[in-house]
Short mmCIF file of C-alpha atoms in Angstrom, two decimals:
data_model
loop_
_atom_site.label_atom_id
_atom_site.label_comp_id
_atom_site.label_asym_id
_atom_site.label_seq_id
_atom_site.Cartn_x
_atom_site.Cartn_y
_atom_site.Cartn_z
CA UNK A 1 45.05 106.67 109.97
CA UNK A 2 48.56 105.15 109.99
CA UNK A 3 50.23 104.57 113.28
CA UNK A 4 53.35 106.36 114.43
CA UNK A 5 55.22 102.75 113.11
CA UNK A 6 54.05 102.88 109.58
CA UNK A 7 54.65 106.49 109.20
CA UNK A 8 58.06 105.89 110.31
CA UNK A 9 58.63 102.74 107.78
CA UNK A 10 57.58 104.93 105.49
CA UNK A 11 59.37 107.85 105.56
CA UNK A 12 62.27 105.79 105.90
CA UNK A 13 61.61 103.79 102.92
CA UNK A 14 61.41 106.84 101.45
CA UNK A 15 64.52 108.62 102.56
CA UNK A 16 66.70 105.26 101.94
CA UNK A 17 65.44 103.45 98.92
CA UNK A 18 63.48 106.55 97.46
CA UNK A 19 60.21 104.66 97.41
CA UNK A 20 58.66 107.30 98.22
CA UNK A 21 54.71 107.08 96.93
CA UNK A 22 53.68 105.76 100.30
CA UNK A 23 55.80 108.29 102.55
CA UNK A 24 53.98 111.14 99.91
CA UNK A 25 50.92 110.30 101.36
CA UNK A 26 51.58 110.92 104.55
CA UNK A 27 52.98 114.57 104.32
CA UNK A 28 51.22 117.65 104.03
CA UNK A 29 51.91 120.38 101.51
CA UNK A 30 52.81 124.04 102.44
CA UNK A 31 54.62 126.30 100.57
CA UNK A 32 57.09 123.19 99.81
CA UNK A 33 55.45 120.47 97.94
CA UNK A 34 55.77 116.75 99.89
CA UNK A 35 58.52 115.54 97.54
CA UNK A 36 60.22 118.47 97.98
CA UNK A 37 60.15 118.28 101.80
CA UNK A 38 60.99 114.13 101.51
CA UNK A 39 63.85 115.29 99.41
CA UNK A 40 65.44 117.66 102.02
CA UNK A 41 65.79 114.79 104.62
CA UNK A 42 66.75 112.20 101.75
CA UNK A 43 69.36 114.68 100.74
CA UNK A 44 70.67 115.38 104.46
CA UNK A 45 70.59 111.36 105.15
CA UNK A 46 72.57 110.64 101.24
CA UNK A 47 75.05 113.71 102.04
CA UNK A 48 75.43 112.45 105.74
CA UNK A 49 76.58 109.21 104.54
CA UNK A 50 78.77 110.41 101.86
CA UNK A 51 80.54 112.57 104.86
CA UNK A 52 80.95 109.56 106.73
CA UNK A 53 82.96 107.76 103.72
CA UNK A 54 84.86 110.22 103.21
CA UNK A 55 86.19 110.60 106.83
CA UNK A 56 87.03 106.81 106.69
CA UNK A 57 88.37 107.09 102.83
CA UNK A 58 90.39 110.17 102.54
CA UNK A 59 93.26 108.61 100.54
CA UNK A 60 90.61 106.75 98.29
CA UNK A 61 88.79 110.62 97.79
CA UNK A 62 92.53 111.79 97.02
CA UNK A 63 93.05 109.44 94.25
CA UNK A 64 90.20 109.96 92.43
CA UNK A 65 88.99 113.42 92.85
CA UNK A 66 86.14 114.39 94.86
CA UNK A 67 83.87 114.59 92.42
CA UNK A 68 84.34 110.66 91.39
CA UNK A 69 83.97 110.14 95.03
CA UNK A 70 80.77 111.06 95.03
CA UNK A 71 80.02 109.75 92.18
CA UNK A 72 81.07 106.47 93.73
CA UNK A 73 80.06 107.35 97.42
CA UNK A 74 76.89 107.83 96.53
CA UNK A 75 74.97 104.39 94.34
CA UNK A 76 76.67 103.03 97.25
CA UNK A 77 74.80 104.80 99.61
CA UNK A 78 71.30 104.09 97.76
CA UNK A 79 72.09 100.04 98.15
CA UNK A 80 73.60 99.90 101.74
CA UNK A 81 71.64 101.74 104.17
CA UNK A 82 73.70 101.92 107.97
CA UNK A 83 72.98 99.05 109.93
CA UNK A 84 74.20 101.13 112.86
CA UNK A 85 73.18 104.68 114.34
CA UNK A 86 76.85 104.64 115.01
CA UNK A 87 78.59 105.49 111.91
CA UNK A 88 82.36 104.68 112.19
CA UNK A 89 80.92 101.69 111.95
CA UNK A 90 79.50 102.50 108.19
CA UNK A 91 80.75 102.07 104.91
CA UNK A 92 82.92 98.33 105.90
CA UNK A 93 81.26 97.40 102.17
CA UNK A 94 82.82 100.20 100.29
CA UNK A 95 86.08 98.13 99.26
CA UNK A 96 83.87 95.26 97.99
CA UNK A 97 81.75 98.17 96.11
CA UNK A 98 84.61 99.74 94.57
CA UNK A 99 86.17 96.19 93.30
CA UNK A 100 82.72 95.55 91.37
CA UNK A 101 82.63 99.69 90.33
CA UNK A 102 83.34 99.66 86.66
CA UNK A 103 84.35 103.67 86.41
CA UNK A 104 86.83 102.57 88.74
CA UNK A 105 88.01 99.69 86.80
CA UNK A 106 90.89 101.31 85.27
CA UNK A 107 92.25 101.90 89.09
CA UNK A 108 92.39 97.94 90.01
CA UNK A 109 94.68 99.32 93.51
CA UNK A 110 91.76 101.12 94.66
CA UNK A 111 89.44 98.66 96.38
CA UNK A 112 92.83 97.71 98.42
CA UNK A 113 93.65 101.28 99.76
CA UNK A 114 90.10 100.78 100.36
CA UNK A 115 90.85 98.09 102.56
CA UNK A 116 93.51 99.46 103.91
CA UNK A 117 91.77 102.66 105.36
CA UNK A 118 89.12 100.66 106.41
CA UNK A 119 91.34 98.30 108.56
CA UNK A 120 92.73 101.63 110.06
CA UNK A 121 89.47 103.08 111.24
CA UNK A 122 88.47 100.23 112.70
CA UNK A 123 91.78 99.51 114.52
CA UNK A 124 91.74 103.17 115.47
CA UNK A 125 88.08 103.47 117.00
CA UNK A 126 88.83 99.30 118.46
CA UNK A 127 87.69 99.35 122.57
CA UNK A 128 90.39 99.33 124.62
CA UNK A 129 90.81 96.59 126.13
CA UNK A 130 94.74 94.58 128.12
CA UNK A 131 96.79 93.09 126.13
CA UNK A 132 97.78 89.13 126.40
CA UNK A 133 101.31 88.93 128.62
CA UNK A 134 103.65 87.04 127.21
CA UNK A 135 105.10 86.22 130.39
CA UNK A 136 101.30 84.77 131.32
CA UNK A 137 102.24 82.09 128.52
CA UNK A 138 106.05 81.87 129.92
CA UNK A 139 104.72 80.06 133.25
CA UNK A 140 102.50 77.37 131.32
CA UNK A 141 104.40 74.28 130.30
CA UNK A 142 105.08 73.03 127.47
CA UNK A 143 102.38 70.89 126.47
CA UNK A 144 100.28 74.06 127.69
CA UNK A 145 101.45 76.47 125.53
CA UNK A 146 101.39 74.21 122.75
CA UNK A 147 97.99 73.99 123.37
CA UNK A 148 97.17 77.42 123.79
CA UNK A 149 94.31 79.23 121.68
CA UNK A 150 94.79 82.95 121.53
CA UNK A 151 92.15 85.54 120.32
CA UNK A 152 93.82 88.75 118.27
CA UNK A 153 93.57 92.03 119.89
CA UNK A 154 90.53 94.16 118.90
CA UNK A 155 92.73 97.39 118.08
CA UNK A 156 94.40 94.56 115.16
CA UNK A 157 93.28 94.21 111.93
CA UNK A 158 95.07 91.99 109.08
CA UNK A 159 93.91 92.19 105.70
CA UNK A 160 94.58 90.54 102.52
CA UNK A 161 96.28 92.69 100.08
CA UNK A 162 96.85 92.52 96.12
CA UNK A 163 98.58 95.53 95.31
CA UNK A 164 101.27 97.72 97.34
CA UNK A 165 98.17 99.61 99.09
CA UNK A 166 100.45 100.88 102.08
CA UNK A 167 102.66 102.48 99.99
CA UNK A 168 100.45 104.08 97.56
CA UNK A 169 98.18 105.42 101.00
CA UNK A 170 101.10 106.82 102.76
CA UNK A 171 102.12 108.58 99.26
CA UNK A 172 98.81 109.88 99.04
CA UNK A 173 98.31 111.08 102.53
CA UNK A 174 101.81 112.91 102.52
CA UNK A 175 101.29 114.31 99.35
CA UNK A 176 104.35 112.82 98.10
CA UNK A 177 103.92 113.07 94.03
CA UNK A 178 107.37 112.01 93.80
CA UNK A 179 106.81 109.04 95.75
CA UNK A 180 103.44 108.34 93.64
CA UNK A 181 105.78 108.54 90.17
CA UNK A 182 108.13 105.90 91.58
CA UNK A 183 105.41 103.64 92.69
CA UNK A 184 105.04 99.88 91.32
CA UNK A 185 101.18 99.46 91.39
CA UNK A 186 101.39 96.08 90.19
CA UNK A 187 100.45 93.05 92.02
CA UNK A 188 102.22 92.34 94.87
CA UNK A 189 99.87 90.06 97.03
CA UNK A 190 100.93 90.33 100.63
CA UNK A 191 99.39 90.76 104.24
CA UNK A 192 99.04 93.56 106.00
CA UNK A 193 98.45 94.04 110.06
CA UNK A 194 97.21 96.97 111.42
CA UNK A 195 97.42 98.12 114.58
CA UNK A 196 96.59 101.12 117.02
CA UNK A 197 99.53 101.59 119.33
CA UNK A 198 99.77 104.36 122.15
CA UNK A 199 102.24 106.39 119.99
CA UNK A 200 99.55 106.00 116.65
CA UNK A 201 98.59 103.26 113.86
CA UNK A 202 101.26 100.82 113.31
CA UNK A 203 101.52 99.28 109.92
CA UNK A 204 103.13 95.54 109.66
CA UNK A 205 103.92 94.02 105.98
CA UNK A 206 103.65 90.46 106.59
CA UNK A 207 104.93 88.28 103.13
CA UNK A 208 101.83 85.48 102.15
CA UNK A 209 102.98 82.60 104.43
CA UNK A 210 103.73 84.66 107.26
CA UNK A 211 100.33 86.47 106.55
CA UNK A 212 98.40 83.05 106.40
CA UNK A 213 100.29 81.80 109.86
CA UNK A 214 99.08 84.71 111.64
CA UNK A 215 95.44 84.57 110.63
CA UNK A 216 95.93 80.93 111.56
CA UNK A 217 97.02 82.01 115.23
CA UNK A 218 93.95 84.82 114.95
CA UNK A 219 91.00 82.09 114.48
CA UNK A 220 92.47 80.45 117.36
CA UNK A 221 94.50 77.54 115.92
CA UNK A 222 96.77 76.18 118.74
CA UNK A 223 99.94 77.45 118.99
CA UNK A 224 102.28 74.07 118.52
CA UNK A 225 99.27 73.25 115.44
CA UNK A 226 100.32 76.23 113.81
CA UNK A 227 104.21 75.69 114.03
CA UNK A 228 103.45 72.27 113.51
CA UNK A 229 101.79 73.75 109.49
CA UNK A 230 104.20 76.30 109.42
CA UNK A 231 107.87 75.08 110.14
CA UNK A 232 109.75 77.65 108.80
CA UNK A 233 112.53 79.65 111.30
CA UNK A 234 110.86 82.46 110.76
CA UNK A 235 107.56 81.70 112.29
CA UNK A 236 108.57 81.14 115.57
CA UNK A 237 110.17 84.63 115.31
CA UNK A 238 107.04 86.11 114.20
CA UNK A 239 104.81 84.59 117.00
CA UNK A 240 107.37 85.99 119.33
CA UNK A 241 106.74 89.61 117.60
CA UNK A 242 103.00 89.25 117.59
CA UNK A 243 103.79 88.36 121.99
CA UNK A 244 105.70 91.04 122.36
CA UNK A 245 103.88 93.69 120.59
CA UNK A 246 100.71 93.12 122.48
CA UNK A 247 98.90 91.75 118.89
CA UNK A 248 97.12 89.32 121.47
CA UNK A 249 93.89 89.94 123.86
CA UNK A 250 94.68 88.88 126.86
CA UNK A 251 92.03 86.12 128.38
CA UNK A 252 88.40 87.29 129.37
CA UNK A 253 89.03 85.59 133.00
CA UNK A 254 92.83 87.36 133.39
CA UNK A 255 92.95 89.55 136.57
CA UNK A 256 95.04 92.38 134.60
CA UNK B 1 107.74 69.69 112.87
CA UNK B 2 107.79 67.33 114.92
CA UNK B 3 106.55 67.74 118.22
CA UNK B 4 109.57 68.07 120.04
CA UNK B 5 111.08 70.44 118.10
CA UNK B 6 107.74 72.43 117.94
CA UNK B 7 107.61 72.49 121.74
CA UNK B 8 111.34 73.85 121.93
CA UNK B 9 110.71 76.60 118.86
CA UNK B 10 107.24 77.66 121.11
CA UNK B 11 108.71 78.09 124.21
CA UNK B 12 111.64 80.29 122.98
CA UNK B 13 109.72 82.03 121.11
CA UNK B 14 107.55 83.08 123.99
CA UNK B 15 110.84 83.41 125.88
CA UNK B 16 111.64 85.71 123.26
CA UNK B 17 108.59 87.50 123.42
CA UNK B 18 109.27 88.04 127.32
CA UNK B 19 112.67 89.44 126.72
CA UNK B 20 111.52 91.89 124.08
CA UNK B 21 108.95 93.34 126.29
CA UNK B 22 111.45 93.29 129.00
CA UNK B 23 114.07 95.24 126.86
CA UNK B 24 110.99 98.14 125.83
CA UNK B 25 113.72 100.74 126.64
CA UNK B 26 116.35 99.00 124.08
CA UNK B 27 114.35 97.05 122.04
CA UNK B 28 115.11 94.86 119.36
CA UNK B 29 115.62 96.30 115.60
CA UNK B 30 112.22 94.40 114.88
CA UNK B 31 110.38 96.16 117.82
CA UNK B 32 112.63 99.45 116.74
CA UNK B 33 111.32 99.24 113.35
CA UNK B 34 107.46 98.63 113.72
CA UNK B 35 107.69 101.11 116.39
CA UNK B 36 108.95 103.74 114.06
CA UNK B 37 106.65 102.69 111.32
CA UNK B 38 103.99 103.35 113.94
CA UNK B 39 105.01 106.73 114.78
CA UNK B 40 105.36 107.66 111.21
CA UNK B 41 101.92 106.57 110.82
CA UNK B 42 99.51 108.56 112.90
CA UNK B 43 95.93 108.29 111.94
CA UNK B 44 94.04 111.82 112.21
CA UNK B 45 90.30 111.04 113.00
CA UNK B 46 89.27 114.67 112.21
CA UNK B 47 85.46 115.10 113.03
CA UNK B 48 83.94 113.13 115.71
CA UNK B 49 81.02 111.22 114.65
CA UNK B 50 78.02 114.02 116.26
CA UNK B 51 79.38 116.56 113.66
CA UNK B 52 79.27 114.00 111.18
CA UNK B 53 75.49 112.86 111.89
CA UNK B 54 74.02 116.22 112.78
CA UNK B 55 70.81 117.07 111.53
CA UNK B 56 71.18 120.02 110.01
CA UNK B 57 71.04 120.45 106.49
CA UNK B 58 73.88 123.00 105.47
CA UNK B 59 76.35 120.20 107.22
CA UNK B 60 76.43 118.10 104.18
CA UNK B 61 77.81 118.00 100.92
CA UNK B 62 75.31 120.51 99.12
CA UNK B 63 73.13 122.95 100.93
CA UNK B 64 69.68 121.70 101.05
CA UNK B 65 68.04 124.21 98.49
CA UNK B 66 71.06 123.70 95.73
CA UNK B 67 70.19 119.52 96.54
CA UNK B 68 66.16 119.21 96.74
CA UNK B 69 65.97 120.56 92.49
CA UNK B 70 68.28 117.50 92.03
CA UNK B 71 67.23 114.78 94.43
CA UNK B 72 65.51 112.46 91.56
CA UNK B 73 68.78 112.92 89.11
CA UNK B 74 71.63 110.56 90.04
CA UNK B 75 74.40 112.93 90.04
CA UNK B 76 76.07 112.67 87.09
CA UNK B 77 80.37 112.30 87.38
CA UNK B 78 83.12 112.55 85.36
CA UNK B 79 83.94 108.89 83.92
CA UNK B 80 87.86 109.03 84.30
CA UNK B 81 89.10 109.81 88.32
CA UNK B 82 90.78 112.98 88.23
CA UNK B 83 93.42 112.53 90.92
CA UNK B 84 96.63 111.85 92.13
CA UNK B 85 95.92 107.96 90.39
CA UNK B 86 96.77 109.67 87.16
CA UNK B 87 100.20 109.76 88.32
CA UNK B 88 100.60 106.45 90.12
CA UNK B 89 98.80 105.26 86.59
CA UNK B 90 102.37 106.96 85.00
CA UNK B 91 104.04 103.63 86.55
CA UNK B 92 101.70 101.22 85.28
CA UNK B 93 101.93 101.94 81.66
CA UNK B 94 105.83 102.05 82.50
CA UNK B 95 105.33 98.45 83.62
CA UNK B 96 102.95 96.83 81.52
#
C-alpha cells in the first residue's frame, strides 16, 4: 500500500512529465479507464499553464496566431513545470524557450517582445514598497554619496534588448497594422527599463552605455565608481532621472 | 573622472534629482516625457490569478472530453505563425 506521499509523487509525475505507468497503478477504473481519468487532470494542469502564458504574452500570442502559441506554449509546458503555486510568477523561461524554438526561427524579434512582456508583468505584480528620496542622498556629503550603494526598485525591471521590441509590442497591442508595416525589425540592441508608476507601466529606452551604467548602479556599484567608469555628461543626468523618478528602493532601515 | 569632478557631477545630479521631484507639478521635459510614455502605456492584467488556476476543467483551453482522446498526441501546429508578424516580416524583406 503506497502512502498518501507516493501517491501524490506519482500522480504528479504523471500529470507533469506524463510518466504515468506508476500513477496507473494507483487509480481505479470506472466507467473511465485510469489513463483516461490521469488525462483529464494532465489536460486541466497543461491548459492551465498555457492560460497563464498567455495572460503574461498577449502581444507574443498576437504575432503568431493562437494556434502557434500553443503550439509553442505547450513543449514548454511539458519541460518547465511551475516552481510556484503562484503563477504570475510562471512562464519567466518562455523568452529563453522561444530564442532556442526553431518554428519560431524565422521571427528572430520574438523572444525580445518576449522579454519585454515579461519585464512588464513582473514590474506590474512588483510589492509595493517607498521609494529612495533623493533629498535622503542631498543631506549626505560628498564623500557619502559617492559612496553610496543603491538597490533598484522592485516595481523596475531593465532588460537587454536586440531588436525594437517596444515598438513592435505597442503596435501589436494597439492594433496598429500601419504602424507594424512601417516597422524596422532589425537589430537595434538597446536597454529597456520598465517601470510600474501610479498612472500605469512606464517604458524608458535607454541607448547601450546608458543601459550598462544603470545596471551598474542596480547591482549596487557606488555611485562616484560608476561616474568614475562612465564619464560622459549624460550620465550624471541620467542618475538624476533614475532619483527623481523613484527607480530607487529606498533603504530597509529608512523611517518612510 | 577624476574624483573631484565626479564628486561635483554626483552631487548636482542629486541636486537635480531634488529639484525635479520638487517641480512634480511643472516638471522637466524628461519627467514630462516618461510620464506621458507611462500613461500611454497602461498594462491591463485581465484575469486575476484564482480564475486562471481554477480547477475546473471547462476553464481551459479545450473542454476536458474534446482534450482526454488527444492527451498522448502532441498537438500538432501550423509550421509558419499566422499573425500580425507576417506584416512586420513585410519590413524585413524591405531591409535585407
Amino acid at each position: 500500500m503506497p502512502t498518501l506521499r507516493e501517491v501524490q509523487a506519482a500522480f504528479a509525475r504523471g500529470i507533469a512529465f506524463a510518466d504515468e505507468d506508476e500513477a496507473l497503478g494507483m487509480i481505479e477504473a470506472d466507467g473511465i479507464g485510469a489513463a483516461g481519468r490521469l488525462s483529464v487532470y494532465r489536460n486541466t494542469y497543461r491548459s492551465t499553464l498555457v492560460a497563464a502564458l498567455r495572460q503574461v504574452y498577449p502581444a507574443v500570442e498576437r504575432l503568431v496566431g493562437a494556434e502557434f502559441f500553443e503550439g509553442a506554449a505547450l513543449p514548454y509546458v511539458a519541460g518547465e513545470p511551475p516552481g510556484s503555486a503562484y503563477l504570475n510568477e510562471y512562464g519567466g523561461g518562455f523568452a529563453g524557450f522561444l530564442a532556442e524554438f526553431a518554428p519560431a526561427a524565422a521571427l528572430p524579434y520574438l523572444a525580445d517582445v518576449a522579454r519585454l512582456e515579461w519585464a512588464a508583468s513582473q514590474a506590474a505584480n512588483a510589492p509595493d514598497a517607498p521609494a529612495l528620496d533623493p533629498v535622503a542622498l542631498a543631506r549626505l556629503d560628498a564623500a557619502e554619496q559617492a559612496e553610496a550603494s543603491l538597490r533598484p526598485h522592485p516595481s523596475v525591471r531593465l532588460i537587454a534588448l536586440a531588436y525594437p521590441a517596444e515598438r513592435i509590442w505597442r503596435a501589436v497591442r494597439e492594433r496598429d497594422d500601419a504602424a507594424l508595416a512601417a516597422l524596422d525589425p532589425r537589430p537595434d540592441p538597446h536597454w529597456l527599463l520598465v517601470q510600474r508608476r501610479d498612472d500605469g507601466l512606464g517604458m524608458r529606452t535607454l541607448a547601450r552605455a546608458e543601459g550598462d551604467f544603470t545596471a551598474q548602479l542596480f547591482l549596487g556599484v557606488r555611485l562616484g565608481e560608476a561616474l568614475e567608469r562612465f564619464p560622459g555628461a549624460e550620465f550624471p543626468a541620467l542618475l538624476a532621472e533614475h532619483l527623481a523618478c523613484g527607480r530607487f528602493a529606498a533603504p530597509e532601515e529608512s523611517s518612510r | 573622472m577624476n574624483r573631484v569632478l565626479v564628486a561635483t557631477a554626483l552631487s548636482s545630479a542629486i541636486g537635480l534629482a531634488v529639484s525635479m521631484q520638487a517641480l512634480a507639478d511643472n516638471p522637466p521635459q524628461v519627467v514630462k516625457d516618461n510620464m506621458a510614455r507611462a500613461m500611454a502605456q497602461h498594462l491591463e492584467k485581465c484575469y486575476g490569478i484564482n480564475a486562471v488556476a481554477k480547477n475546473d476543467c471547462a476553464e481551459g483551453v479545450h473542454s476536458c472530453a474534446g482534450q482526454a482522446t488527444t492527451a498522448r498526441d502532441p498537438k500538432s501546429f501550423v509550421l509558419l505563425p499566422a499573425g500580425d508578424c507576417e506584416k512586420i516580416q513585410g519590413g524585413m524583406m524591405k531591409s535585407s
